mmCIF file of N, CA and C and ligand atoms in Angstrom:
data_model
loop_
_atom_site.group_PDB
_atom_site.id
_atom_site.type_symbol
_atom_site.label_atom_id
_atom_site.label_comp_id
_atom_site.label_asym_id
_atom_site.label_seq_id
_atom_site.Cartn_x
_atom_site.Cartn_y
_atom_site.Cartn_z
ATOM 1 N N UNK A 1 29.585 -7.041 -105.327
ATOM 2 C CA UNK A 1 29.766 -8.234 -104.483
ATOM 3 C C UNK A 1 30.679 -7.887 -103.302
ATOM 4 N N UNK A 2 30.276 -8.291 -102.098
ATOM 5 C CA UNK A 2 31.098 -8.017 -100.915
ATOM 6 C C UNK A 2 32.332 -8.915 -100.930
ATOM 7 N N UNK A 3 33.419 -8.395 -100.403
ATOM 8 C CA UNK A 3 34.662 -9.170 -100.327
ATOM 9 C C UNK A 3 34.439 -10.404 -99.455
ATOM 10 N N UNK A 4 34.824 -11.569 -99.964
ATOM 11 C CA UNK A 4 34.672 -12.833 -99.230
ATOM 12 C C UNK A 4 35.944 -13.095 -98.423
ATOM 13 N N UNK A 5 35.850 -12.981 -97.114
ATOM 14 C CA UNK A 5 37.046 -13.130 -96.270
ATOM 15 C C UNK A 5 37.584 -14.562 -96.268
ATOM 16 N N UNK A 6 36.821 -15.493 -96.837
ATOM 17 C CA UNK A 6 37.270 -16.886 -96.883
ATOM 18 C C UNK A 6 37.790 -17.287 -98.264
ATOM 19 N N UNK A 7 38.041 -16.300 -99.137
ATOM 20 C CA UNK A 7 38.648 -16.677 -100.424
ATOM 21 C C UNK A 7 40.058 -17.204 -100.161
ATOM 22 N N UNK A 8 40.574 -18.006 -101.098
ATOM 23 C CA UNK A 8 41.825 -18.729 -100.856
ATOM 24 C C UNK A 8 43.014 -17.789 -100.631
ATOM 25 N N UNK A 9 43.030 -16.636 -101.278
ATOM 26 C CA UNK A 9 44.175 -15.734 -101.072
ATOM 27 C C UNK A 9 44.102 -15.087 -99.684
ATOM 28 N N UNK A 10 42.899 -14.829 -99.207
ATOM 29 C CA UNK A 10 42.747 -14.310 -97.840
ATOM 30 C C UNK A 10 43.268 -15.354 -96.847
ATOM 31 N N UNK A 11 42.994 -16.640 -97.142
ATOM 32 C CA UNK A 11 43.479 -17.705 -96.246
ATOM 33 C C UNK A 11 45.001 -17.801 -96.300
ATOM 34 N N UNK A 12 45.570 -17.645 -97.499
ATOM 35 C CA UNK A 12 47.038 -17.648 -97.615
ATOM 36 C C UNK A 12 47.607 -16.485 -96.798
ATOM 37 N N UNK A 13 46.980 -15.312 -96.908
ATOM 38 C CA UNK A 13 47.468 -14.134 -96.163
ATOM 39 C C UNK A 13 47.399 -14.358 -94.658
ATOM 40 N N UNK A 14 46.385 -15.083 -94.200
ATOM 41 C CA UNK A 14 46.242 -15.334 -92.751
ATOM 42 C C UNK A 14 47.070 -16.529 -92.301
ATOM 43 N N UNK A 15 47.736 -17.201 -93.258
ATOM 44 C CA UNK A 15 48.531 -18.381 -92.909
ATOM 45 C C UNK A 15 47.687 -19.623 -92.709
ATOM 46 N N UNK A 16 46.445 -19.581 -93.172
ATOM 47 C CA UNK A 16 45.549 -20.740 -93.005
ATOM 48 C C UNK A 16 45.639 -21.703 -94.188
ATOM 49 N N UNK A 17 46.277 -21.274 -95.259
ATOM 50 C CA UNK A 17 46.497 -22.135 -96.425
ATOM 51 C C UNK A 17 47.948 -21.947 -96.853
ATOM 52 N N UNK A 18 48.563 -23.010 -97.375
ATOM 53 C CA UNK A 18 49.988 -22.917 -97.731
ATOM 54 C C UNK A 18 50.201 -22.196 -99.059
ATOM 55 N N UNK A 19 51.404 -21.680 -99.232
ATOM 56 C CA UNK A 19 51.777 -21.077 -100.520
ATOM 57 C C UNK A 19 53.294 -21.066 -100.608
ATOM 58 N N UNK A 20 53.808 -21.176 -101.817
ATOM 59 C CA UNK A 20 55.243 -21.058 -102.049
ATOM 60 C C UNK A 20 55.535 -19.586 -102.296
ATOM 61 N N UNK A 21 55.877 -18.910 -101.186
ATOM 62 C CA UNK A 21 56.053 -17.451 -101.228
ATOM 63 C C UNK A 21 57.416 -17.087 -101.812
ATOM 64 N N UNK A 22 57.437 -15.978 -102.545
ATOM 65 C CA UNK A 22 58.715 -15.511 -103.097
ATOM 66 C C UNK A 22 59.076 -14.110 -102.595
ATOM 67 N N UNK A 23 58.064 -13.368 -102.142
ATOM 68 C CA UNK A 23 58.324 -11.990 -101.715
ATOM 69 C C UNK A 23 57.199 -11.541 -100.791
ATOM 70 N N UNK A 24 57.578 -10.751 -99.791
ATOM 71 C CA UNK A 24 56.550 -10.194 -98.905
ATOM 72 C C UNK A 24 57.040 -8.856 -98.372
ATOM 73 N N UNK A 25 56.166 -7.874 -98.322
ATOM 74 C CA UNK A 25 56.469 -6.632 -97.616
ATOM 75 C C UNK A 25 55.220 -6.212 -96.842
ATOM 76 N N UNK A 26 55.226 -4.998 -96.325
ATOM 77 C CA UNK A 26 54.130 -4.533 -95.473
ATOM 78 C C UNK A 26 52.781 -4.589 -96.202
ATOM 79 N N UNK A 27 52.806 -4.380 -97.500
ATOM 80 C CA UNK A 27 51.564 -4.211 -98.252
ATOM 81 C C UNK A 27 51.213 -5.363 -99.184
ATOM 82 N N UNK A 28 52.197 -6.197 -99.527
ATOM 83 C CA UNK A 28 51.998 -7.148 -100.623
ATOM 84 C C UNK A 28 52.620 -8.495 -100.330
ATOM 85 N N UNK A 29 52.136 -9.491 -101.078
ATOM 86 C CA UNK A 29 52.690 -10.844 -101.005
ATOM 87 C C UNK A 29 52.759 -11.388 -102.421
ATOM 88 N N UNK A 30 53.837 -12.111 -102.722
ATOM 89 C CA UNK A 30 53.967 -12.776 -104.032
ATOM 90 C C UNK A 30 54.249 -14.249 -103.791
ATOM 91 N N UNK A 31 53.619 -15.097 -104.586
ATOM 92 C CA UNK A 31 53.770 -16.543 -104.423
ATOM 93 C C UNK A 31 53.482 -17.222 -105.754
ATOM 94 N N UNK A 32 53.912 -18.500 -105.832
ATOM 95 C CA UNK A 32 53.738 -19.248 -107.072
ATOM 96 C C UNK A 32 52.267 -19.621 -107.253
ATOM 97 N N UNK A 33 51.780 -19.513 -108.476
ATOM 98 C CA UNK A 33 50.434 -19.976 -108.804
ATOM 99 C C UNK A 33 50.444 -21.507 -108.743
ATOM 100 N N UNK A 34 49.492 -22.077 -108.034
ATOM 101 C CA UNK A 34 49.484 -23.535 -107.820
ATOM 102 C C UNK A 34 49.049 -24.298 -109.083
ATOM 103 N N UNK A 35 48.422 -23.594 -110.004
ATOM 104 C CA UNK A 35 48.034 -24.203 -111.297
ATOM 105 C C UNK A 35 48.647 -23.379 -112.423
ATOM 106 N N UNK A 36 49.975 -23.448 -112.529
ATOM 107 C CA UNK A 36 50.674 -22.525 -113.434
ATOM 108 C C UNK A 36 50.321 -22.757 -114.900
ATOM 109 N N UNK A 37 50.192 -21.651 -115.621
ATOM 110 C CA UNK A 37 49.948 -21.741 -117.070
ATOM 111 C C UNK A 37 51.257 -21.914 -117.823
ATOM 112 N N UNK A 38 52.348 -21.484 -117.192
ATOM 113 C CA UNK A 38 53.712 -21.719 -117.682
ATOM 114 C C UNK A 38 54.585 -21.888 -116.442
ATOM 115 N N UNK A 39 55.739 -22.565 -116.565
ATOM 116 C CA UNK A 39 56.636 -22.640 -115.410
ATOM 117 C C UNK A 39 57.055 -21.237 -114.989
ATOM 118 N N UNK A 40 56.947 -20.972 -113.692
ATOM 119 C CA UNK A 40 57.328 -19.655 -113.184
ATOM 120 C C UNK A 40 56.153 -18.714 -112.982
ATOM 121 N N UNK A 41 54.948 -19.163 -113.304
ATOM 122 C CA UNK A 41 53.733 -18.348 -113.135
ATOM 123 C C UNK A 41 53.622 -17.916 -111.664
ATOM 124 N N UNK A 42 53.687 -16.621 -111.454
ATOM 125 C CA UNK A 42 53.732 -16.059 -110.093
ATOM 126 C C UNK A 42 52.600 -15.053 -109.929
ATOM 127 N N UNK A 43 52.098 -14.933 -108.715
ATOM 128 C CA UNK A 43 51.013 -14.000 -108.418
ATOM 129 C C UNK A 43 51.489 -12.957 -107.413
ATOM 130 N N UNK A 44 51.049 -11.731 -107.587
ATOM 131 C CA UNK A 44 51.306 -10.677 -106.599
ATOM 132 C C UNK A 44 49.955 -10.150 -106.135
ATOM 133 N N UNK A 45 49.770 -10.104 -104.817
ATOM 134 C CA UNK A 45 48.498 -9.635 -104.265
ATOM 135 C C UNK A 45 48.744 -8.552 -103.210
ATOM 136 N N UNK A 46 47.794 -7.622 -103.074
ATOM 137 C CA UNK A 46 47.874 -6.695 -101.937
ATOM 138 C C UNK A 46 47.402 -7.418 -100.680
ATOM 139 N N UNK A 47 47.882 -6.980 -99.533
ATOM 140 C CA UNK A 47 47.384 -7.554 -98.275
ATOM 141 C C UNK A 47 46.005 -6.993 -97.934
ATOM 142 N N UNK A 48 45.700 -5.851 -98.509
ATOM 143 C CA UNK A 48 44.402 -5.217 -98.291
ATOM 144 C C UNK A 48 43.282 -6.118 -98.831
ATOM 145 N N UNK A 49 42.178 -6.250 -98.115
ATOM 146 C CA UNK A 49 41.072 -7.092 -98.600
ATOM 147 C C UNK A 49 40.331 -6.423 -99.750
ATOM 148 N N UNK A 50 40.872 -6.576 -100.935
ATOM 149 C CA UNK A 50 40.377 -5.889 -102.122
ATOM 150 C C UNK A 50 40.007 -6.911 -103.177
ATOM 151 N N UNK A 51 38.796 -6.783 -103.695
ATOM 152 C CA UNK A 51 38.293 -7.800 -104.627
ATOM 153 C C UNK A 51 38.880 -7.656 -106.032
ATOM 154 N N UNK A 52 38.947 -6.439 -106.520
ATOM 155 C CA UNK A 52 39.379 -6.254 -107.910
ATOM 156 C C UNK A 52 39.908 -4.832 -108.103
ATOM 157 N N UNK A 53 40.282 -4.525 -109.337
ATOM 158 C CA UNK A 53 40.924 -3.230 -109.596
ATOM 159 C C UNK A 53 39.963 -2.069 -109.343
ATOM 160 N N UNK A 54 38.674 -2.315 -109.496
ATOM 161 C CA UNK A 54 37.696 -1.236 -109.341
ATOM 162 C C UNK A 54 37.483 -0.858 -107.879
ATOM 163 N N UNK A 55 37.575 -1.854 -107.001
ATOM 164 C CA UNK A 55 37.361 -1.566 -105.584
ATOM 165 C C UNK A 55 38.664 -1.211 -104.874
ATOM 166 N N UNK A 56 39.780 -1.255 -105.595
ATOM 167 C CA UNK A 56 41.079 -1.013 -104.956
ATOM 168 C C UNK A 56 41.307 0.468 -104.686
ATOM 169 N N UNK A 57 41.831 0.745 -103.503
ATOM 170 C CA UNK A 57 42.313 2.087 -103.177
ATOM 171 C C UNK A 57 43.521 2.344 -104.087
ATOM 172 N N UNK A 58 43.561 3.486 -104.793
ATOM 173 C CA UNK A 58 44.691 3.766 -105.690
ATOM 174 C C UNK A 58 46.050 3.708 -104.985
ATOM 175 N N UNK A 59 46.064 4.047 -103.705
ATOM 176 C CA UNK A 59 47.330 3.987 -102.965
ATOM 177 C C UNK A 59 47.770 2.523 -102.829
ATOM 178 N N UNK A 60 46.794 1.659 -102.543
ATOM 179 C CA UNK A 60 47.082 0.217 -102.442
ATOM 180 C C UNK A 60 47.550 -0.317 -103.796
ATOM 181 N N UNK A 61 46.894 0.154 -104.856
ATOM 182 C CA UNK A 61 47.317 -0.268 -106.206
ATOM 183 C C UNK A 61 48.770 0.102 -106.448
ATOM 184 N N UNK A 62 49.135 1.297 -106.026
ATOM 185 C CA UNK A 62 50.519 1.754 -106.185
ATOM 186 C C UNK A 62 51.480 0.863 -105.412
ATOM 187 N N UNK A 63 51.103 0.522 -104.173
ATOM 188 C CA UNK A 63 51.952 -0.354 -103.358
ATOM 189 C C UNK A 63 52.065 -1.737 -103.988
ATOM 190 N N UNK A 64 51.051 -2.159 -104.730
ATOM 191 C CA UNK A 64 51.052 -3.501 -105.314
ATOM 192 C C UNK A 64 51.878 -3.540 -106.593
ATOM 193 N N UNK A 65 51.837 -2.447 -107.358
ATOM 194 C CA UNK A 65 52.515 -2.475 -108.660
ATOM 195 C C UNK A 65 54.037 -2.447 -108.490
ATOM 196 N N UNK A 66 54.515 -1.922 -107.362
ATOM 197 C CA UNK A 66 55.971 -1.928 -107.138
ATOM 198 C C UNK A 66 56.520 -3.351 -107.107
ATOM 199 N N UNK A 67 55.978 -4.241 -106.253
ATOM 200 C CA UNK A 67 56.471 -5.622 -106.302
ATOM 201 C C UNK A 67 56.144 -6.342 -107.609
ATOM 202 N N UNK A 68 55.065 -5.951 -108.286
ATOM 203 C CA UNK A 68 54.804 -6.571 -109.601
ATOM 204 C C UNK A 68 56.021 -6.329 -110.496
ATOM 205 N N UNK A 69 56.535 -5.100 -110.467
ATOM 206 C CA UNK A 69 57.690 -4.767 -111.311
ATOM 207 C C UNK A 69 58.932 -5.558 -110.892
ATOM 208 N N UNK A 70 59.222 -5.577 -109.588
ATOM 209 C CA UNK A 70 60.471 -6.232 -109.169
ATOM 210 C C UNK A 70 60.378 -7.753 -109.256
ATOM 211 N N UNK A 71 59.210 -8.315 -108.902
ATOM 212 C CA UNK A 71 59.061 -9.776 -108.985
ATOM 213 C C UNK A 71 59.045 -10.203 -110.457
ATOM 214 N N UNK A 72 58.427 -9.407 -111.321
ATOM 215 C CA UNK A 72 58.423 -9.748 -112.758
ATOM 216 C C UNK A 72 59.853 -9.778 -113.297
ATOM 217 N N UNK A 73 60.667 -8.838 -112.871
ATOM 218 C CA UNK A 73 62.069 -8.823 -113.324
ATOM 219 C C UNK A 73 62.796 -10.074 -112.829
ATOM 220 N N UNK A 74 62.511 -10.465 -111.581
ATOM 221 C CA UNK A 74 63.150 -11.668 -111.024
ATOM 222 C C UNK A 74 62.678 -12.933 -111.743
ATOM 223 N N UNK A 75 61.378 -12.999 -112.035
ATOM 224 C CA UNK A 75 60.833 -14.164 -112.752
ATOM 225 C C UNK A 75 61.465 -14.245 -114.151
ATOM 226 N N UNK A 76 61.594 -13.100 -114.791
ATOM 227 C CA UNK A 76 62.189 -13.064 -116.146
ATOM 228 C C UNK A 76 63.609 -13.629 -116.104
ATOM 229 N N UNK A 77 64.349 -13.204 -115.089
ATOM 230 C CA UNK A 77 65.731 -13.667 -114.947
ATOM 231 C C UNK A 77 65.767 -15.155 -114.570
ATOM 232 N N UNK A 78 64.961 -15.529 -113.581
ATOM 233 C CA UNK A 78 64.999 -16.900 -113.060
ATOM 234 C C UNK A 78 64.602 -17.920 -114.117
ATOM 235 N N UNK A 79 63.707 -17.545 -115.013
ATOM 236 C CA UNK A 79 63.221 -18.495 -116.025
ATOM 237 C C UNK A 79 63.758 -18.176 -117.416
ATOM 238 N N UNK A 80 64.750 -17.287 -117.445
ATOM 239 C CA UNK A 80 65.416 -16.947 -118.701
ATOM 240 C C UNK A 80 64.382 -16.672 -119.794
ATOM 241 N N UNK A 81 63.372 -15.880 -119.441
ATOM 242 C CA UNK A 81 62.245 -15.633 -120.357
ATOM 243 C C UNK A 81 62.583 -14.504 -121.321
ATOM 244 N N UNK A 82 62.096 -14.631 -122.549
ATOM 245 C CA UNK A 82 62.301 -13.549 -123.524
ATOM 246 C C UNK A 82 61.360 -12.382 -123.205
ATOM 247 N N UNK A 83 60.204 -12.714 -122.639
ATOM 248 C CA UNK A 83 59.238 -11.664 -122.308
ATOM 249 C C UNK A 83 58.422 -12.047 -121.093
ATOM 250 N N UNK A 84 57.729 -11.065 -120.560
ATOM 251 C CA UNK A 84 56.842 -11.312 -119.407
ATOM 252 C C UNK A 84 55.462 -10.781 -119.751
ATOM 253 N N UNK A 85 54.477 -11.622 -119.536
ATOM 254 C CA UNK A 85 53.086 -11.192 -119.704
ATOM 255 C C UNK A 85 52.510 -10.918 -118.316
ATOM 256 N N UNK A 86 51.896 -9.752 -118.155
ATOM 257 C CA UNK A 86 51.159 -9.460 -116.922
ATOM 258 C C UNK A 86 49.678 -9.589 -117.242
ATOM 259 N N UNK A 87 48.937 -10.240 -116.355
ATOM 260 C CA UNK A 87 47.495 -10.365 -116.559
ATOM 261 C C UNK A 87 46.804 -10.053 -115.246
ATOM 262 N N UNK A 88 45.639 -9.453 -115.356
ATOM 263 C CA UNK A 88 44.899 -9.068 -114.144
ATOM 264 C C UNK A 88 43.421 -9.075 -114.528
ATOM 265 N N UNK A 89 42.684 -10.040 -113.991
ATOM 266 C CA UNK A 89 41.303 -10.268 -114.411
ATOM 267 C C UNK A 89 40.335 -9.684 -113.380
ATOM 268 N N UNK A 90 39.271 -9.069 -113.885
ATOM 269 C CA UNK A 90 38.265 -8.441 -113.009
ATOM 270 C C UNK A 90 36.875 -8.938 -113.358
ATOM 271 N N UNK A 91 36.290 -9.709 -112.453
ATOM 272 C CA UNK A 91 34.941 -10.218 -112.655
ATOM 273 C C UNK A 91 34.941 -11.588 -113.316
ATOM 274 N N UNK A 92 33.942 -12.378 -112.948
ATOM 275 C CA UNK A 92 33.826 -13.743 -113.491
ATOM 276 C C UNK A 92 33.764 -13.726 -115.016
ATOM 277 N N UNK A 93 33.128 -12.708 -115.573
ATOM 278 C CA UNK A 93 32.997 -12.643 -117.032
ATOM 279 C C UNK A 93 34.344 -12.477 -117.709
ATOM 280 N N UNK A 94 35.308 -11.926 -116.958
ATOM 281 C CA UNK A 94 36.662 -11.754 -117.502
ATOM 282 C C UNK A 94 37.539 -12.959 -117.189
ATOM 283 N N UNK A 95 36.979 -13.921 -116.446
ATOM 284 C CA UNK A 95 37.737 -15.129 -116.106
ATOM 285 C C UNK A 95 38.280 -15.133 -114.694
ATOM 286 N N UNK A 96 37.968 -14.089 -113.903
ATOM 287 C CA UNK A 96 38.462 -14.070 -112.514
ATOM 288 C C UNK A 96 37.831 -15.221 -111.739
ATOM 289 N N UNK A 97 38.677 -15.975 -111.037
ATOM 290 C CA UNK A 97 38.177 -17.109 -110.253
ATOM 291 C C UNK A 97 38.435 -16.933 -108.756
ATOM 292 N N UNK A 98 39.414 -16.105 -108.409
ATOM 293 C CA UNK A 98 39.667 -15.820 -106.997
ATOM 294 C C UNK A 98 39.421 -14.319 -106.809
ATOM 295 N N UNK A 99 38.510 -14.004 -105.908
ATOM 296 C CA UNK A 99 38.038 -12.624 -105.806
ATOM 297 C C UNK A 99 38.788 -11.828 -104.739
ATOM 298 N N UNK A 100 40.100 -11.867 -104.904
ATOM 299 C CA UNK A 100 41.025 -11.002 -104.176
ATOM 300 C C UNK A 100 41.983 -10.501 -105.249
ATOM 301 N N UNK A 101 42.099 -9.180 -105.375
ATOM 302 C CA UNK A 101 42.911 -8.572 -106.441
ATOM 303 C C UNK A 101 44.270 -9.261 -106.581
ATOM 304 N N UNK A 102 44.642 -9.595 -107.801
ATOM 305 C CA UNK A 102 45.963 -10.195 -108.028
ATOM 306 C C UNK A 102 46.444 -9.925 -109.437
ATOM 307 N N UNK A 103 47.766 -9.892 -109.545
ATOM 308 C CA UNK A 103 48.435 -9.743 -110.837
ATOM 309 C C UNK A 103 49.145 -11.049 -111.149
ATOM 310 N N UNK A 104 48.904 -11.559 -112.353
ATOM 311 C CA UNK A 104 49.623 -12.743 -112.834
ATOM 312 C C UNK A 104 50.911 -12.282 -113.513
ATOM 313 N N UNK A 105 52.004 -12.967 -113.219
ATOM 314 C CA UNK A 105 53.281 -12.742 -113.911
ATOM 315 C C UNK A 105 53.606 -14.031 -114.654
ATOM 316 N N UNK A 106 53.663 -13.946 -115.984
ATOM 317 C CA UNK A 106 53.813 -15.151 -116.801
ATOM 318 C C UNK A 106 55.030 -15.019 -117.713
ATOM 319 N N UNK A 107 56.071 -15.832 -117.452
ATOM 320 C CA UNK A 107 57.220 -15.802 -118.362
ATOM 321 C C UNK A 107 56.828 -16.353 -119.734
ATOM 322 N N UNK A 108 57.235 -15.657 -120.796
ATOM 323 C CA UNK A 108 56.897 -16.097 -122.151
ATOM 324 C C UNK A 108 58.158 -16.159 -123.004
ATOM 325 N N UNK A 109 58.190 -17.134 -123.867
ATOM 326 C CA UNK A 109 59.263 -17.242 -124.856
ATOM 327 C C UNK A 109 58.649 -17.842 -126.108
ATOM 328 N N UNK A 110 59.233 -17.580 -127.242
ATOM 329 C CA UNK A 110 58.728 -18.137 -128.490
ATOM 330 C C UNK A 110 58.663 -19.663 -128.364
ATOM 331 N N UNK A 111 57.546 -20.241 -128.760
ATOM 332 C CA UNK A 111 57.411 -21.700 -128.751
ATOM 333 C C UNK A 111 56.942 -22.267 -127.423
ATOM 334 N N UNK A 112 56.888 -21.427 -126.385
ATOM 335 C CA UNK A 112 56.422 -21.914 -125.072
ATOM 336 C C UNK A 112 54.922 -21.656 -124.971
ATOM 337 N N UNK A 113 54.137 -22.727 -125.109
ATOM 338 C CA UNK A 113 52.676 -22.593 -125.078
ATOM 339 C C UNK A 113 52.197 -22.392 -123.646
ATOM 340 N N UNK A 114 51.121 -21.613 -123.488
ATOM 341 C CA UNK A 114 50.509 -21.457 -122.169
ATOM 342 C C UNK A 114 49.427 -22.503 -121.974
ATOM 343 N N UNK A 115 49.381 -23.106 -120.787
ATOM 344 C CA UNK A 115 48.310 -24.058 -120.466
ATOM 345 C C UNK A 115 47.032 -23.268 -120.193
ATOM 346 N N UNK A 116 45.916 -23.984 -120.147
ATOM 347 C CA UNK A 116 44.645 -23.333 -119.850
ATOM 348 C C UNK A 116 44.672 -22.774 -118.423
ATOM 349 N N UNK A 117 43.875 -21.748 -118.217
ATOM 350 C CA UNK A 117 43.815 -21.000 -116.978
ATOM 351 C C UNK A 117 43.271 -21.850 -115.824
ATOM 352 N N UNK A 118 44.023 -21.898 -114.711
ATOM 353 C CA UNK A 118 43.558 -22.496 -113.449
ATOM 354 C C UNK A 118 42.988 -23.908 -113.630
ATOM 355 N N UNK A 119 43.747 -24.794 -114.278
ATOM 356 C CA UNK A 119 43.231 -26.153 -114.513
ATOM 357 C C UNK A 119 44.037 -27.241 -113.798
ATOM 358 N N UNK A 120 45.346 -27.314 -114.089
ATOM 359 C CA UNK A 120 46.127 -28.459 -113.606
ATOM 360 C C UNK A 120 47.041 -28.058 -112.459
ATOM 361 N N UNK A 121 46.914 -28.795 -111.352
ATOM 362 C CA UNK A 121 47.729 -28.545 -110.162
ATOM 363 C C UNK A 121 49.176 -28.974 -110.451
ATOM 364 N N UNK A 122 50.131 -28.129 -110.063
ATOM 365 C CA UNK A 122 51.546 -28.447 -110.296
ATOM 366 C C UNK A 122 52.074 -29.353 -109.191
ATOM 367 N N UNK A 123 53.195 -29.993 -109.494
ATOM 368 C CA UNK A 123 53.910 -30.786 -108.510
ATOM 369 C C UNK A 123 54.508 -29.825 -107.461
ATOM 370 N N UNK A 124 54.271 -30.097 -106.182
ATOM 371 C CA UNK A 124 54.676 -29.150 -105.134
ATOM 372 C C UNK A 124 56.196 -29.006 -105.028
ATOM 373 N N UNK A 125 56.917 -30.117 -105.254
ATOM 374 C CA UNK A 125 58.384 -30.042 -105.189
ATOM 375 C C UNK A 125 58.898 -29.116 -106.298
ATOM 376 N N UNK A 126 58.239 -29.195 -107.450
ATOM 377 C CA UNK A 126 58.633 -28.330 -108.567
ATOM 378 C C UNK A 126 58.322 -26.856 -108.247
ATOM 379 N N UNK A 127 57.133 -26.628 -107.667
ATOM 380 C CA UNK A 127 56.764 -25.249 -107.299
ATOM 381 C C UNK A 127 57.742 -24.672 -106.272
ATOM 382 N N UNK A 128 58.145 -25.511 -105.340
ATOM 383 C CA UNK A 128 59.089 -25.065 -104.308
ATOM 384 C C UNK A 128 60.424 -24.680 -104.958
ATOM 385 N N UNK A 129 60.860 -25.521 -105.906
ATOM 386 C CA UNK A 129 62.119 -25.235 -106.606
ATOM 387 C C UNK A 129 61.990 -23.950 -107.430
ATOM 388 N N UNK A 130 60.826 -23.756 -108.052
ATOM 389 C CA UNK A 130 60.608 -22.539 -108.842
ATOM 390 C C UNK A 130 60.605 -21.302 -107.944
ATOM 391 N N UNK A 131 59.967 -21.433 -106.781
ATOM 392 C CA UNK A 131 59.941 -20.315 -105.827
ATOM 393 C C UNK A 131 61.367 -19.957 -105.412
ATOM 394 N N UNK A 132 62.167 -20.969 -105.194
ATOM 395 C CA UNK A 132 63.554 -20.737 -104.787
ATOM 396 C C UNK A 132 64.320 -19.984 -105.873
ATOM 397 N N UNK A 133 64.055 -20.346 -107.137
ATOM 398 C CA UNK A 133 64.730 -19.663 -108.253
ATOM 399 C C UNK A 133 64.350 -18.185 -108.278
ATOM 400 N N UNK A 134 63.069 -17.897 -108.057
ATOM 401 C CA UNK A 134 62.627 -16.495 -108.077
ATOM 402 C C UNK A 134 63.231 -15.737 -106.897
ATOM 403 N N UNK A 135 63.234 -16.385 -105.732
ATOM 404 C CA UNK A 135 63.801 -15.722 -104.547
ATOM 405 C C UNK A 135 65.282 -15.413 -104.749
ATOM 406 N N UNK A 136 65.985 -16.379 -105.342
ATOM 407 C CA UNK A 136 67.418 -16.151 -105.605
ATOM 408 C C UNK A 136 67.596 -14.980 -106.547
ATOM 409 N N UNK A 137 66.779 -14.920 -107.598
ATOM 410 C CA UNK A 137 66.896 -13.825 -108.579
ATOM 411 C C UNK A 137 66.547 -12.483 -107.915
ATOM 412 N N UNK A 138 65.618 -12.493 -106.977
ATOM 413 C CA UNK A 138 65.245 -11.257 -106.272
ATOM 414 C C UNK A 138 66.409 -10.761 -105.402
ATOM 415 N N UNK A 139 67.163 -11.722 -104.906
ATOM 416 C CA UNK A 139 68.260 -11.366 -104.010
ATOM 417 C C UNK A 139 69.516 -10.909 -104.735
ATOM 418 N N UNK A 140 69.554 -11.055 -106.056
ATOM 419 C CA UNK A 140 70.785 -10.727 -106.814
ATOM 420 C C UNK A 140 70.868 -9.249 -107.131
HETATM 421 P P1 5GP B 1 42.077 -15.585 -111.606
HETATM 422 O O1 5GP B 1 41.355 -16.658 -112.348
HETATM 423 O O2 5GP B 1 41.204 -15.121 -110.484
HETATM 424 O O3 5GP B 1 42.631 -14.481 -112.437
HETATM 425 O O4 5GP B 1 43.365 -16.261 -111.017
HETATM 426 C C1 5GP B 1 43.363 -17.025 -109.872
HETATM 427 C C2 5GP B 1 44.642 -17.822 -109.911
HETATM 428 O O5 5GP B 1 44.803 -18.384 -108.643
HETATM 429 C C3 5GP B 1 44.633 -18.969 -110.928
HETATM 430 O O6 5GP B 1 45.703 -18.816 -111.821
HETATM 431 C C4 5GP B 1 44.755 -20.206 -110.067
HETATM 432 O O7 5GP B 1 45.574 -21.174 -110.652
HETATM 433 C C5 5GP B 1 45.361 -19.662 -108.786
HETATM 434 N N1 5GP B 1 44.990 -20.390 -107.586
HETATM 435 C C6 5GP B 1 43.771 -20.900 -107.264
HETATM 436 N N2 5GP B 1 43.823 -21.491 -106.056
HETATM 437 C C7 5GP B 1 45.091 -21.336 -105.608
HETATM 438 C C8 5GP B 1 45.759 -21.746 -104.408
HETATM 439 O O8 5GP B 1 45.208 -22.371 -103.512
HETATM 440 N N3 5GP B 1 47.077 -21.407 -104.283
HETATM 441 C C9 5GP B 1 47.735 -20.717 -105.262
HETATM 442 N N4 5GP B 1 49.015 -20.451 -105.046
HETATM 443 N N5 5GP B 1 47.141 -20.331 -106.409
HETATM 444 C C10 5GP B 1 45.837 -20.632 -106.572
#
């Protein structure tokens, strides 16, 4: 499948759609998932127009995994999580719904249930506050 330049993450990258951003560098962007499965659910994407892990340039993958590590550490701290789950879906059969490569960062703790994938839109004020918590943790 050819990369769709109008997918929602491409629009976020072009500034045509809003996002609660927590981190950005030359190669990558991280922002809050608008339909979080747990509070603090954050996404990291490459700026490169890449659909999935199979079509990704390994160099781009390397540039993307660096912020995955640092943003995951910040999310863990900001949400006082016992653990962090990383998820990365490839293809509709695997549950991928946005066809621009992305890594999910999900804070986990015993007893904290995960909501269903990409279902309920979060309150924007809450997402903004969550983004601020992650940004603060990144700055520490
Ligand atoms: P996938 O299903 O492709 O692994 O994950 C796509 C993720 O993107 C889902 O968790 C979904 O909640 C999130 N998502 C979908 N549309 C938007 C959007 O407009 N903004 C943000 N921030 N996240 C989105």
